mmCIF file of C-alpha atoms and ligand atoms in Angstrom:
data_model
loop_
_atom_site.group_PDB
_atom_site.id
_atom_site.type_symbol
_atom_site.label_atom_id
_atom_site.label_comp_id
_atom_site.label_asym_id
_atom_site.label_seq_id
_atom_site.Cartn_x
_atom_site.Cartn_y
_atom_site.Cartn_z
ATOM 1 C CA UNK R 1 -63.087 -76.746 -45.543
ATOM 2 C CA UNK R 2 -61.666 -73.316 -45.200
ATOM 3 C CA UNK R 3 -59.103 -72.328 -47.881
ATOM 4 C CA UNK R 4 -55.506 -72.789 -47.378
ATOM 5 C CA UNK R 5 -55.141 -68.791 -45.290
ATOM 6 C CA UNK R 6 -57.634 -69.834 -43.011
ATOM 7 C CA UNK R 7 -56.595 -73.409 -41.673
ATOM 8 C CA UNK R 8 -55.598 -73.498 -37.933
ATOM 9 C CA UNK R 9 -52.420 -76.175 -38.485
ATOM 10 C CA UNK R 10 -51.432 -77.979 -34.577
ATOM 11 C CA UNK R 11 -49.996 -80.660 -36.063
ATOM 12 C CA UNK R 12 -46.843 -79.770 -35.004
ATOM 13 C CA UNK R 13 -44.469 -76.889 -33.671
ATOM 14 C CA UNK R 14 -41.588 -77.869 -36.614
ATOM 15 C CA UNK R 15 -44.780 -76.272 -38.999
ATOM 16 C CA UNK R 16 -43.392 -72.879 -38.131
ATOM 17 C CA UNK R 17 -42.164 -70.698 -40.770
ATOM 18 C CA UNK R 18 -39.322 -68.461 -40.820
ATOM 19 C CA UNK R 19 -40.321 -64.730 -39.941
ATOM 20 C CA UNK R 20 -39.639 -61.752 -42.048
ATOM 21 C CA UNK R 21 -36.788 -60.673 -38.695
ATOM 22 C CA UNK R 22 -35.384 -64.483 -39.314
ATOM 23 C CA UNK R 23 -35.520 -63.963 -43.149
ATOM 24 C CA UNK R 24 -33.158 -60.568 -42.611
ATOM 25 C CA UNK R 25 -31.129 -61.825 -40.196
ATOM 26 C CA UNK R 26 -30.369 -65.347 -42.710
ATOM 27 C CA UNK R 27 -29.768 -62.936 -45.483
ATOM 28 C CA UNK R 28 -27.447 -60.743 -43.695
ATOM 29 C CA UNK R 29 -25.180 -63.535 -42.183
ATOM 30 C CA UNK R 30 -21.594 -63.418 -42.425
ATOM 31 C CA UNK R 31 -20.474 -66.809 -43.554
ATOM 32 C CA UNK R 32 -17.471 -69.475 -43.746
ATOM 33 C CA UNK R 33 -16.590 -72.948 -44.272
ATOM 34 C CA UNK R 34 -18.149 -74.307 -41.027
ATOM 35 C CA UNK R 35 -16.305 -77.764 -41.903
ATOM 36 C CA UNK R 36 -13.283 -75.479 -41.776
ATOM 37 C CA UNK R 37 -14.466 -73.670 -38.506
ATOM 38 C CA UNK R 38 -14.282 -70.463 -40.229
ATOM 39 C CA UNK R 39 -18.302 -69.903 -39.939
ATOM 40 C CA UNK R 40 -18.136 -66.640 -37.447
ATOM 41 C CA UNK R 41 -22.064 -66.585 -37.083
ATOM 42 C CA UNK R 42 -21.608 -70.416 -36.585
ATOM 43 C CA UNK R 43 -19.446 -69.723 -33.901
ATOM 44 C CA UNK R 44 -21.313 -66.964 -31.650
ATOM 45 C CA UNK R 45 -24.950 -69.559 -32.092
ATOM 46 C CA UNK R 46 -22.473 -72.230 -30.813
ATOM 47 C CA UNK R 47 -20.980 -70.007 -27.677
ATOM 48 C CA UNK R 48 -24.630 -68.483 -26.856
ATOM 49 C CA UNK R 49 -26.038 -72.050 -26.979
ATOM 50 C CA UNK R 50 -23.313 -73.038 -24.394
ATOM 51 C CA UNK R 51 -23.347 -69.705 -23.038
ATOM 52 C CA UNK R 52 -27.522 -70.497 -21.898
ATOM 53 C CA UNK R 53 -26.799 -74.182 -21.124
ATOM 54 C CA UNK R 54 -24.140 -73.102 -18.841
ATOM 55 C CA UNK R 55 -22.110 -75.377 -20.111
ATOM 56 C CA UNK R 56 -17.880 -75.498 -22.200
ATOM 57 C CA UNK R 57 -19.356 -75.734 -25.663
ATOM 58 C CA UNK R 58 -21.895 -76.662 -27.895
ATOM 59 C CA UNK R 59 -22.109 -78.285 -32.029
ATOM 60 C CA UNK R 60 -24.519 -77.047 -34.414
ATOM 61 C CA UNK R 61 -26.047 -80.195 -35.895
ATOM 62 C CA UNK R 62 -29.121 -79.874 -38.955
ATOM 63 C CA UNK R 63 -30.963 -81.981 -36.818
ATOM 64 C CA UNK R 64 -32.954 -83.373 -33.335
ATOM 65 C CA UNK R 65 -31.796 -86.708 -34.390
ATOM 66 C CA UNK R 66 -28.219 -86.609 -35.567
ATOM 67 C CA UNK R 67 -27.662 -84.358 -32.377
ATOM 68 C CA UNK R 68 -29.311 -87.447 -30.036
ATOM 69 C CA UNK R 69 -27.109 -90.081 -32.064
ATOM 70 C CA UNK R 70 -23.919 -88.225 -31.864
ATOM 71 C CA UNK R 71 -25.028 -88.351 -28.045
ATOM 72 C CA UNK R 72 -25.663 -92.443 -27.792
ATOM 73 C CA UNK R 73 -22.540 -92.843 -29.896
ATOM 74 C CA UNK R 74 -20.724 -90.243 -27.355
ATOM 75 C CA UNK R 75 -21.778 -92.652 -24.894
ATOM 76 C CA UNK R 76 -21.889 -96.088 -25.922
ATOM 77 C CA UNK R 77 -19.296 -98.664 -27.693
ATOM 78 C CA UNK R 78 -21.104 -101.332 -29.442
ATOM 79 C CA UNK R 79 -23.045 -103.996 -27.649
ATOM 80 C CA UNK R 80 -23.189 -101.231 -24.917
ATOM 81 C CA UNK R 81 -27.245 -100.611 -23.774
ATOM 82 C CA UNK R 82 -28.949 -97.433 -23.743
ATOM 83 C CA UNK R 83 -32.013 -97.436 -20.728
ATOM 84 C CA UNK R 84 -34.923 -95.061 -21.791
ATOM 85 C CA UNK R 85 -38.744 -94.586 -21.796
ATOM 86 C CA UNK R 86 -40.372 -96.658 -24.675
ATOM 87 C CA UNK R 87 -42.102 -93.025 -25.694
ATOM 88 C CA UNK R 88 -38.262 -91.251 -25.849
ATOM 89 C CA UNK R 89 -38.232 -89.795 -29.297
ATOM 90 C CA UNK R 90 -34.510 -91.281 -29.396
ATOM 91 C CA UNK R 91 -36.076 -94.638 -29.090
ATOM 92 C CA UNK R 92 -39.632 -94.656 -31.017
ATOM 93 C CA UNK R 93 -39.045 -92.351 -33.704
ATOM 94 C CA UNK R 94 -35.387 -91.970 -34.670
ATOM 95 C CA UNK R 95 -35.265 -95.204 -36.958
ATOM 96 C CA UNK R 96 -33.395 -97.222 -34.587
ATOM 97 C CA UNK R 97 -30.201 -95.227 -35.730
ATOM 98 C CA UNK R 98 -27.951 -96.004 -32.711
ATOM 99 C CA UNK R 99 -28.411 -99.769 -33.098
ATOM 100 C CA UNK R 100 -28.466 -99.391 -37.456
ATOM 101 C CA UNK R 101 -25.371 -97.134 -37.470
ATOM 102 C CA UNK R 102 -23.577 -97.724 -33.991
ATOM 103 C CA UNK R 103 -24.838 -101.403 -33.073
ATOM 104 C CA UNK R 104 -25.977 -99.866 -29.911
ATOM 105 C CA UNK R 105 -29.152 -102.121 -27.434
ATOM 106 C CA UNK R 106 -32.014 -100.528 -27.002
ATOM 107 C CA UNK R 107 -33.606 -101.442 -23.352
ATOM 108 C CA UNK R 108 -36.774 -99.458 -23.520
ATOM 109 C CA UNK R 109 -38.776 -99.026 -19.864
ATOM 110 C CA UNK R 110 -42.359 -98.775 -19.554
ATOM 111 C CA UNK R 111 -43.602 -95.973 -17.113
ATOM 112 C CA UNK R 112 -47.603 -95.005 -16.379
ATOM 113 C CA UNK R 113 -46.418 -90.922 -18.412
ATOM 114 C CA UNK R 114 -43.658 -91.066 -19.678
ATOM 115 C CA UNK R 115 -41.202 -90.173 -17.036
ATOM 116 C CA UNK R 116 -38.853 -92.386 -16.609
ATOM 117 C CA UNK R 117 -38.530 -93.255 -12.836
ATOM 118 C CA UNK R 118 -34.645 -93.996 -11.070
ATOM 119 C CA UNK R 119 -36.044 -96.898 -9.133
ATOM 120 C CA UNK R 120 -37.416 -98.462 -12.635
ATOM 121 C CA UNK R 121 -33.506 -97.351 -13.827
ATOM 122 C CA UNK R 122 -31.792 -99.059 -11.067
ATOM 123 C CA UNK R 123 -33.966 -102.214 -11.572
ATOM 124 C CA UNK R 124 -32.916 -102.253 -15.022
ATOM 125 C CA UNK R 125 -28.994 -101.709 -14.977
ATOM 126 C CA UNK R 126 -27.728 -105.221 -16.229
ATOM 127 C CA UNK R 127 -24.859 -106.898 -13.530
ATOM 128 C CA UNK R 128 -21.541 -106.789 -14.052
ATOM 129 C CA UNK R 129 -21.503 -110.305 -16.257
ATOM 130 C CA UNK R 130 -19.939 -111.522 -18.578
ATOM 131 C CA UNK R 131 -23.041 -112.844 -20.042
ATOM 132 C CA UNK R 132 -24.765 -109.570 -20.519
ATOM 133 C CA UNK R 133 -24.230 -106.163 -22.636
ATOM 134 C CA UNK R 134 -22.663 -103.297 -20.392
ATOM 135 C CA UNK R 135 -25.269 -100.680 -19.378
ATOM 136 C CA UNK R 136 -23.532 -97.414 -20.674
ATOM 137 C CA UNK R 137 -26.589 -94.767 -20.500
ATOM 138 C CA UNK R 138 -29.461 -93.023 -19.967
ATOM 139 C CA UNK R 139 -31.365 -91.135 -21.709
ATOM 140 C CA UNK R 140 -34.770 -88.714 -21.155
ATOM 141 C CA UNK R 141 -37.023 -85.910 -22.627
ATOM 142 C CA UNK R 142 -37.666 -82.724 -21.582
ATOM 143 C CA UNK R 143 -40.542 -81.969 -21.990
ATOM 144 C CA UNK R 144 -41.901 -85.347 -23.310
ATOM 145 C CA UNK R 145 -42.855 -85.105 -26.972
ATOM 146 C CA UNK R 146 -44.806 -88.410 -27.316
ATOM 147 C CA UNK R 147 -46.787 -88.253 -23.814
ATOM 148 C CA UNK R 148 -48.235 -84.938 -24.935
ATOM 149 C CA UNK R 149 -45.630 -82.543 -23.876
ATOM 150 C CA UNK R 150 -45.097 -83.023 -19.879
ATOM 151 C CA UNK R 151 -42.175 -81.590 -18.002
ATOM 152 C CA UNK R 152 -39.159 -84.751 -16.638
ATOM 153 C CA UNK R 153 -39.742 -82.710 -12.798
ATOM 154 C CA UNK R 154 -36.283 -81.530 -11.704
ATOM 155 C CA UNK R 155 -36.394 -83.720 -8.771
ATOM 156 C CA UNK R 156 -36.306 -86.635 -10.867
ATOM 157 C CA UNK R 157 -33.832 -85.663 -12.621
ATOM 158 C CA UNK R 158 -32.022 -84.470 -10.031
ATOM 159 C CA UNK R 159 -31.996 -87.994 -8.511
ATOM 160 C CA UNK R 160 -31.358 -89.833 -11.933
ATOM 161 C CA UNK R 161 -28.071 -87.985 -11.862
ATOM 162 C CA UNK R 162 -27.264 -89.278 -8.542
ATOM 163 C CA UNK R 163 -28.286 -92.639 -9.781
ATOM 164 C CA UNK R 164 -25.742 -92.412 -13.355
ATOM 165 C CA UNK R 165 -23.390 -91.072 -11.357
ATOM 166 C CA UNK R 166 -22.689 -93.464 -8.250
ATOM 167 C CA UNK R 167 -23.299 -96.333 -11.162
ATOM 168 C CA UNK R 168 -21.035 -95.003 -13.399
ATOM 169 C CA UNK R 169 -23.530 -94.446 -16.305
ATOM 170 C CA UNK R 170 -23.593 -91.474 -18.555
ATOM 171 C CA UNK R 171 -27.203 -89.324 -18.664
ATOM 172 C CA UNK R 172 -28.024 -87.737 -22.017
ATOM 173 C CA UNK R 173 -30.964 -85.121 -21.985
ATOM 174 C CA UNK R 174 -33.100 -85.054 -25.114
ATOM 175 C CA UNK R 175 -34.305 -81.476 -24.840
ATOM 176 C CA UNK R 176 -35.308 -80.965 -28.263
ATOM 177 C CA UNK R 177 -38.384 -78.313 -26.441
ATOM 178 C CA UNK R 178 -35.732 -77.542 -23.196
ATOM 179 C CA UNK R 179 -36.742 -74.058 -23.659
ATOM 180 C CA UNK R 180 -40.592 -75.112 -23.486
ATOM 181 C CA UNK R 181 -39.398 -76.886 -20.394
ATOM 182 C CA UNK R 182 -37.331 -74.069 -18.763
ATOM 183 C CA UNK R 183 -40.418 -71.256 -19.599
ATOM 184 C CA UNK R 184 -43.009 -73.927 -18.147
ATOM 185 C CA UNK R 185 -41.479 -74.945 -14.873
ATOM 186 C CA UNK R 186 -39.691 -71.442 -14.114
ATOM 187 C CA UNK R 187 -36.283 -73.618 -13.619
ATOM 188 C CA UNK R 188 -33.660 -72.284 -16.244
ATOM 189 C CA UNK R 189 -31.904 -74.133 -18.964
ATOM 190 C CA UNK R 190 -28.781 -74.021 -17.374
ATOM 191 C CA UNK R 191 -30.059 -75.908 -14.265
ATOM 192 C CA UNK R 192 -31.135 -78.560 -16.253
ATOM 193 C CA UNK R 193 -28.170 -79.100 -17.915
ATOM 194 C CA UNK R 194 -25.956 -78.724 -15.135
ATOM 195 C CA UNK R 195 -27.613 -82.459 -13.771
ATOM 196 C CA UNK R 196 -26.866 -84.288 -17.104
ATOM 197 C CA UNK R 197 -23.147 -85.197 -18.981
ATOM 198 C CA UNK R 198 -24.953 -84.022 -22.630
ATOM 199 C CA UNK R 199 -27.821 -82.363 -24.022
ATOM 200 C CA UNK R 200 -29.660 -81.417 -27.450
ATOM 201 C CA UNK R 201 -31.972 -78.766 -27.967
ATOM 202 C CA UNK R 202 -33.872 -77.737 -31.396
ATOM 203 C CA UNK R 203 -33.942 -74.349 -33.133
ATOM 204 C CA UNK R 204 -36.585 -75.443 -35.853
ATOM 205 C CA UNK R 205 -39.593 -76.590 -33.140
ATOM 206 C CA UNK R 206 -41.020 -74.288 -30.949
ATOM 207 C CA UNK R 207 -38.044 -71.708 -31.840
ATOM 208 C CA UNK R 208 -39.169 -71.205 -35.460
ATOM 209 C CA UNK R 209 -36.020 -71.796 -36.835
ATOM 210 C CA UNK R 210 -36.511 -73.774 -40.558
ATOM 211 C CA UNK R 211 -33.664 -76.586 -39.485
ATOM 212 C CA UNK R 212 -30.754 -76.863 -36.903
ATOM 213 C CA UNK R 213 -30.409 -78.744 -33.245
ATOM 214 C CA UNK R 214 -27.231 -78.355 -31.042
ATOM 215 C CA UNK R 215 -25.496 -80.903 -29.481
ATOM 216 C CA UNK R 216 -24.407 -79.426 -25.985
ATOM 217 C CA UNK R 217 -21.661 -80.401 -23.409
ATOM 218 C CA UNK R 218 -18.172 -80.007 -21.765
ATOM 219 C CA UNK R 219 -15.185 -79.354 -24.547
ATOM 220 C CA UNK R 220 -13.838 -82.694 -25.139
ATOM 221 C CA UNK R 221 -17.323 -84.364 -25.867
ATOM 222 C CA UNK R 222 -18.048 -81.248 -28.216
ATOM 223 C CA UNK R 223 -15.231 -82.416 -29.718
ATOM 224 C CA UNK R 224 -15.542 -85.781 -30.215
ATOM 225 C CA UNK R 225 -19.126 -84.688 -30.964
ATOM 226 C CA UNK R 226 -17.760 -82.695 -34.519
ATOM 227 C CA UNK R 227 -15.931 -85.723 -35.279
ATOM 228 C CA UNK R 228 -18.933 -87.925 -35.200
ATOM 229 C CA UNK R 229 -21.384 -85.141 -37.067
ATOM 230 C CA UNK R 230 -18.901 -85.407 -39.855
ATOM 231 C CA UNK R 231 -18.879 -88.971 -39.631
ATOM 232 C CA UNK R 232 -22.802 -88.753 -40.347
ATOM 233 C CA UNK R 233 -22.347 -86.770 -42.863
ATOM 234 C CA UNK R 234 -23.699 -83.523 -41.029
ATOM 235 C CA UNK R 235 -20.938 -80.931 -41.409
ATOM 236 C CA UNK R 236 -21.984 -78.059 -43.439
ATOM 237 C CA UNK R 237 -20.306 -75.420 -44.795
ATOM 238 C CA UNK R 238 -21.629 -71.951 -44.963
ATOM 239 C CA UNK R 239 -24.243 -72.766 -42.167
ATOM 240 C CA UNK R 240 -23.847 -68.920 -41.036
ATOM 241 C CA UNK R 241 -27.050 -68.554 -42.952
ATOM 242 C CA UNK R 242 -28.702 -71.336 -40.313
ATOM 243 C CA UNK R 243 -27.269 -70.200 -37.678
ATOM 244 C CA UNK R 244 -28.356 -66.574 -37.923
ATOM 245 C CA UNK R 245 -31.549 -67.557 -37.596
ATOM 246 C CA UNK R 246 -30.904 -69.535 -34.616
ATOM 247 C CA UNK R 247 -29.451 -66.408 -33.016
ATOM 248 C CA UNK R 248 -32.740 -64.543 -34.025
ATOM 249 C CA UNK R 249 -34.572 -67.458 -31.805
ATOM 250 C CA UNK R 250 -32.365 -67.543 -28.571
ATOM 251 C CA UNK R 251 -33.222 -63.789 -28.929
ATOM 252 C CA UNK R 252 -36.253 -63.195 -29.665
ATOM 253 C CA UNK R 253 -38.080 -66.442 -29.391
ATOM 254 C CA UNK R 254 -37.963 -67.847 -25.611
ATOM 255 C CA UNK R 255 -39.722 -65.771 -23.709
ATOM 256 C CA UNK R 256 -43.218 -65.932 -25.867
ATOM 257 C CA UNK R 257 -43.254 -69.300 -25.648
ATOM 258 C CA UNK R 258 -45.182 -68.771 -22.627
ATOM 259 C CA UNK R 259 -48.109 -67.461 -24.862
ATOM 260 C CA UNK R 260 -47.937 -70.686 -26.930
ATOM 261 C CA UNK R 261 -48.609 -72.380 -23.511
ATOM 262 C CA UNK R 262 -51.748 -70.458 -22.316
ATOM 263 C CA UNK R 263 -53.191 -70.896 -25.651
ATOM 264 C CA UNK R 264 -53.032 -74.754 -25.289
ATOM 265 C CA UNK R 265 -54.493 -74.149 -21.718
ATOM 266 C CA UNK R 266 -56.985 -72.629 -23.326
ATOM 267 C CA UNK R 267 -57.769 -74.784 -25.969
ATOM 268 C CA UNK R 268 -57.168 -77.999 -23.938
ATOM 269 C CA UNK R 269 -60.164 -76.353 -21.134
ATOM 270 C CA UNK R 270 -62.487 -74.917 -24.378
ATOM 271 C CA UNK R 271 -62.416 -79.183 -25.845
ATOM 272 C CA UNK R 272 -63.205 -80.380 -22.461
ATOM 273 C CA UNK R 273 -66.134 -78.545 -23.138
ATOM 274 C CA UNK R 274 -67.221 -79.731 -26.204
ATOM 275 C CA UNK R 275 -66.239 -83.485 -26.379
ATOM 276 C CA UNK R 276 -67.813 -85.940 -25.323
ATOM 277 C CA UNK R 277 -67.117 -88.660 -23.092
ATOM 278 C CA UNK R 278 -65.106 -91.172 -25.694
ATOM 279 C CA UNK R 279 -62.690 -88.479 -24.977
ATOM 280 C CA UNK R 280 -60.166 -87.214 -22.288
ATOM 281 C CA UNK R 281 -58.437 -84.618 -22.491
ATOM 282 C CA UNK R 282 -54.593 -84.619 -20.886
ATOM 283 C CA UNK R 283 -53.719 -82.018 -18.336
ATOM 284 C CA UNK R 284 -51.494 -79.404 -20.239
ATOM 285 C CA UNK R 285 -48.310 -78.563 -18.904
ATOM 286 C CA UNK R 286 -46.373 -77.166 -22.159
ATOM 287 C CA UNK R 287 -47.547 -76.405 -25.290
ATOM 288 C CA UNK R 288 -49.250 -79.724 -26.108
ATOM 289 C CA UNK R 289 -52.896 -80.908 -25.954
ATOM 290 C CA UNK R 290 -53.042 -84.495 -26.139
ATOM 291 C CA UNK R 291 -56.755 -86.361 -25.897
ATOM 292 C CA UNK R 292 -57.106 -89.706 -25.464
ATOM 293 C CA UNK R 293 -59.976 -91.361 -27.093
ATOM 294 C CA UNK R 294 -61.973 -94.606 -26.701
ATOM 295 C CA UNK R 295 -60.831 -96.257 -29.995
ATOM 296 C CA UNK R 296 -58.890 -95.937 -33.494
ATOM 297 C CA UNK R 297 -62.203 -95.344 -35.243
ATOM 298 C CA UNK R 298 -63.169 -92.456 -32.729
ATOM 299 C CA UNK R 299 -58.993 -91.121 -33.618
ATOM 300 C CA UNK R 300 -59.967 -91.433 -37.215
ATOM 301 C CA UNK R 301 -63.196 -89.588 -37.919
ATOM 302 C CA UNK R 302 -62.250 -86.957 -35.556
ATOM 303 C CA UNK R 303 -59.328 -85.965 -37.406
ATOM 304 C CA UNK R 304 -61.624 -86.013 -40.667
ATOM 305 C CA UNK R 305 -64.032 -83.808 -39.130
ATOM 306 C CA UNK R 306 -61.435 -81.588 -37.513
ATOM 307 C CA UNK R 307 -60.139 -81.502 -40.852
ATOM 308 C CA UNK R 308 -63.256 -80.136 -42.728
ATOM 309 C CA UNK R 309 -63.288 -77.451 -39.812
ATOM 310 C CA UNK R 310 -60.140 -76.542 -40.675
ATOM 311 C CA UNK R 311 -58.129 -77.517 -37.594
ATOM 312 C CA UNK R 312 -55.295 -79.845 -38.219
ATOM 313 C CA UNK R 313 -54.000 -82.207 -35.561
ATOM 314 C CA UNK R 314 -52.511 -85.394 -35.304
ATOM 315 C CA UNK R 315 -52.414 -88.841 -34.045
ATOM 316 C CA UNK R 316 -49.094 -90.106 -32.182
ATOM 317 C CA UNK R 317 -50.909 -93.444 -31.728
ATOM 318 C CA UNK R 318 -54.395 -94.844 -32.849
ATOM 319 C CA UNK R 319 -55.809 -93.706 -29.551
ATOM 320 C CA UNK R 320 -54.433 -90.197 -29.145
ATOM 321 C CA UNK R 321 -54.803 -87.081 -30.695
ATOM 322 C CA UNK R 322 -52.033 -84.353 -30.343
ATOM 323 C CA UNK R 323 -52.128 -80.365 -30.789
ATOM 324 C CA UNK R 324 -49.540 -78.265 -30.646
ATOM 325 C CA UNK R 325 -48.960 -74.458 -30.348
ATOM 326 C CA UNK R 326 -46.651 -72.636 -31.676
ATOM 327 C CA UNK R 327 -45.639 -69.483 -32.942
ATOM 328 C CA UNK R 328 -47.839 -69.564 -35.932
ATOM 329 C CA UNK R 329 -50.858 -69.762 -34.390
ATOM 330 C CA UNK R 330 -52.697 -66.398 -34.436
ATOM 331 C CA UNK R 331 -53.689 -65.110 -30.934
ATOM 332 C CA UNK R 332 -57.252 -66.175 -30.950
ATOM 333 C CA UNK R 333 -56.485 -69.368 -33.048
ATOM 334 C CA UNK R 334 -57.471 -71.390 -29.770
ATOM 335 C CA UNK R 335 -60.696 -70.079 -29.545
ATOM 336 C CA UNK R 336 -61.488 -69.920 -33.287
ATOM 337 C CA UNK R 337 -60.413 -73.941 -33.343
ATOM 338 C CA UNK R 338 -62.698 -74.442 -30.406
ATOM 339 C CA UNK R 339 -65.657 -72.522 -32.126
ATOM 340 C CA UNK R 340 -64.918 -74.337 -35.508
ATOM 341 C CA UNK R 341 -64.708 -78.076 -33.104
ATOM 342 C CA UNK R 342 -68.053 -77.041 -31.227
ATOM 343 C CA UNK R 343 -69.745 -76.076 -34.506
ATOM 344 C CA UNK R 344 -68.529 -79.567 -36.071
ATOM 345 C CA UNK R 345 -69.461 -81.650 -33.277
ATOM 346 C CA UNK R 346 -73.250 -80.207 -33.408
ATOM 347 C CA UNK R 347 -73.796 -81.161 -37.113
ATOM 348 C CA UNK R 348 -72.591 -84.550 -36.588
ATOM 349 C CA UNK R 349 -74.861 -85.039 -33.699
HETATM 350 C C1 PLP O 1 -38.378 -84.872 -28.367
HETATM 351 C C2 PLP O 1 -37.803 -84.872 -29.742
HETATM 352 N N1 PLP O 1 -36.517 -85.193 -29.904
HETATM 353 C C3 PLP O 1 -35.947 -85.212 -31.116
HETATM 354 C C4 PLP O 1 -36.666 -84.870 -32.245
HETATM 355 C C5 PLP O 1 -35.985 -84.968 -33.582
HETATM 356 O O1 PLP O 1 -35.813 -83.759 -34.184
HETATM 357 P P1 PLP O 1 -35.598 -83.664 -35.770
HETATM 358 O O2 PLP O 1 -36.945 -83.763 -36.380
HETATM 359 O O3 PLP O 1 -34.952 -82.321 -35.932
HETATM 360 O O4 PLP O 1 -34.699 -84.772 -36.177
HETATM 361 C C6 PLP O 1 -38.006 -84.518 -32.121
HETATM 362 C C7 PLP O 1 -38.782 -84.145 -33.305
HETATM 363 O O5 PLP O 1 -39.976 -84.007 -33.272
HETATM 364 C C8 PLP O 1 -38.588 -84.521 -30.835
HETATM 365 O O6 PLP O 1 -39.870 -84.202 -30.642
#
């Protein structure tokens, strides 16, 4: 295995480390008590994350998942239901936190990618009953973390919103990779947001931030919003220092997120080449290559071998494996992990 220096790491896009810009703009923050909303840098990230969302405001939360709980909470009373995709981050991997901490339903859908359809959404709204829990929300992912990275298509969207609207159901977008989204599919943040009531985005995935999400939408839920991240024990105090750094991102870190997306292009058409037929590799549309294989085992002693290569990945279920690009990768880290995956796949065989 190559030493430490040398390992190409696509486990994940939160992997990134702060840059030496990031470091100097952290260190030269002006600071407040936050809690106290006397944070000025805290302030302009929260006005330019609004400011690009096109919407009234926006709430600096440290995290992807507090921001999407303060959103089902926004939403939902308890005993109120939540609709989503089983794969929705909000559902499969934030420890049930809206039903633990808010007593909120879970009704997860099943579709064939991911995307959560309107028809499937309509089907699933519960009557007007006295029987049943009151349908409240919906929420979906864009782009789509646990199906390897695809873009929600505006249209969809665009129709959902129709859909929450005429049935008097809030839509929350979980866009902890928006910005993936937006560069991908040429269709700007702002649009996206203008079709749903609230939105999160995260600084510390694909924006190589070290921590911080914002919770985005019109004044009064912003407000509400800081009442609930307090609540949750999420208000921070000089958080300047976080902030700065998400200010670096919005700057500096959008647009090359379109290089993290040819290199997984490239590295998703270099494995086609080299694996074998217990293995399919997705079509890439952000900056995720996922591969489905034919079994666990297949999962498990590919990662091993990977692993001895020197090219880290992981596996979101027994029968996928997921890489990720990001802003750590060097430029020819897709074709050096291809090289190293070739030359591992020939001594095995
Ligand atoms: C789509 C999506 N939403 C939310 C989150 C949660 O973010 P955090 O890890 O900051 O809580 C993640 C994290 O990977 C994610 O991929």
């Amino acid at each position: 295995m190559p030493d430490d220096g040398d390992i190409l790491d696509f486990r994940s896009d939160t992997i990134t480390r702060p840059s030496a810009g990031m470091r100097q703009a952290m260190a030269r923050a002006e600071v407040g008590d936050d809690v106290f909303g006397e944070d000025p840098t805290v302030r302009r990230l929260e006005q330019r994350a609004a400011e690009l969302c096109g919407r009234e405001a926006a709430l600096l939360v440290p995290s992807g998942t507090m921001a999407n709980l303060i959103g089902l909470a926004l939403h939902c009373q308890r005993g109120d239901e939540v609709i989503l995709e089983r794969r929705t981050h909000s559902f499969s991997h934030e420890v049930g936190g809206g039903a633990a901490l808010f007593g909120i339903l879970f009704h997860p859908l099943e579709s064939a990618d991911g995307r959560l359809l309107p028809e499937q959404v309509e089907e699933a709204i519960r009557p007007v009953d006295v029987h049943q829990p009151r349908t409240r929300l919906v929420v979906v992912e864009n782009s789509i973390n646990l199906a390897g990275g695809l873009l929600y298509p505006f249209e969809l969207l665009r129709r959902l919103r129709q859909l929450t609207r005429q049935r008097g159901l809030g839509l929350h977008l979980d866009g902890a990779r928006i910005f993936n989204a937006a560069v991908a599919s040429g269709v700007e943040p702002a649009t996206w947001a203008a079709q749903v009531d609230t939105l999160s985005f995260c600084l510390s995935k694909g924006l190589g931030c070290p921590v911080g999400s914002l919770f985005v939408g019109d004044r009064e839920q912003v407000d509400q919003a800081r009442w609930l991240r307090k609540m949750l024990g999420g208000g921070m105090r000089q958080a300047g220092i976080i902030a700065a750094a998400g200010l670096y991102a919005l700057e500096h870190n959008i647009a090359r997120l379109a290089e993290d997306h040819a290199r997984a292009r490239e590295l998703a058409a270099g494995l086609r080449q080299c694996l074998d037929e217990r293995f399919r590799v997705q079509p890439v549309e952000t900056n995720m290559v996922l591969i489905h294989t034919d079994s666990a085992a297949t999962t498990e002693t590919t990662l091993a071998s990977w692993r001895r290569a020197g090219v880290l990945a992981l596996a979101p279920s027994p029968t996928t494996i997921r890489l990720v690009t990001h802003l750590d990768i060097p430029a020819a880290g897709a074709r050096q992990a291809v090289e190293r995956i070739s030359r591992a796949t020939r001594e095995q065989g």
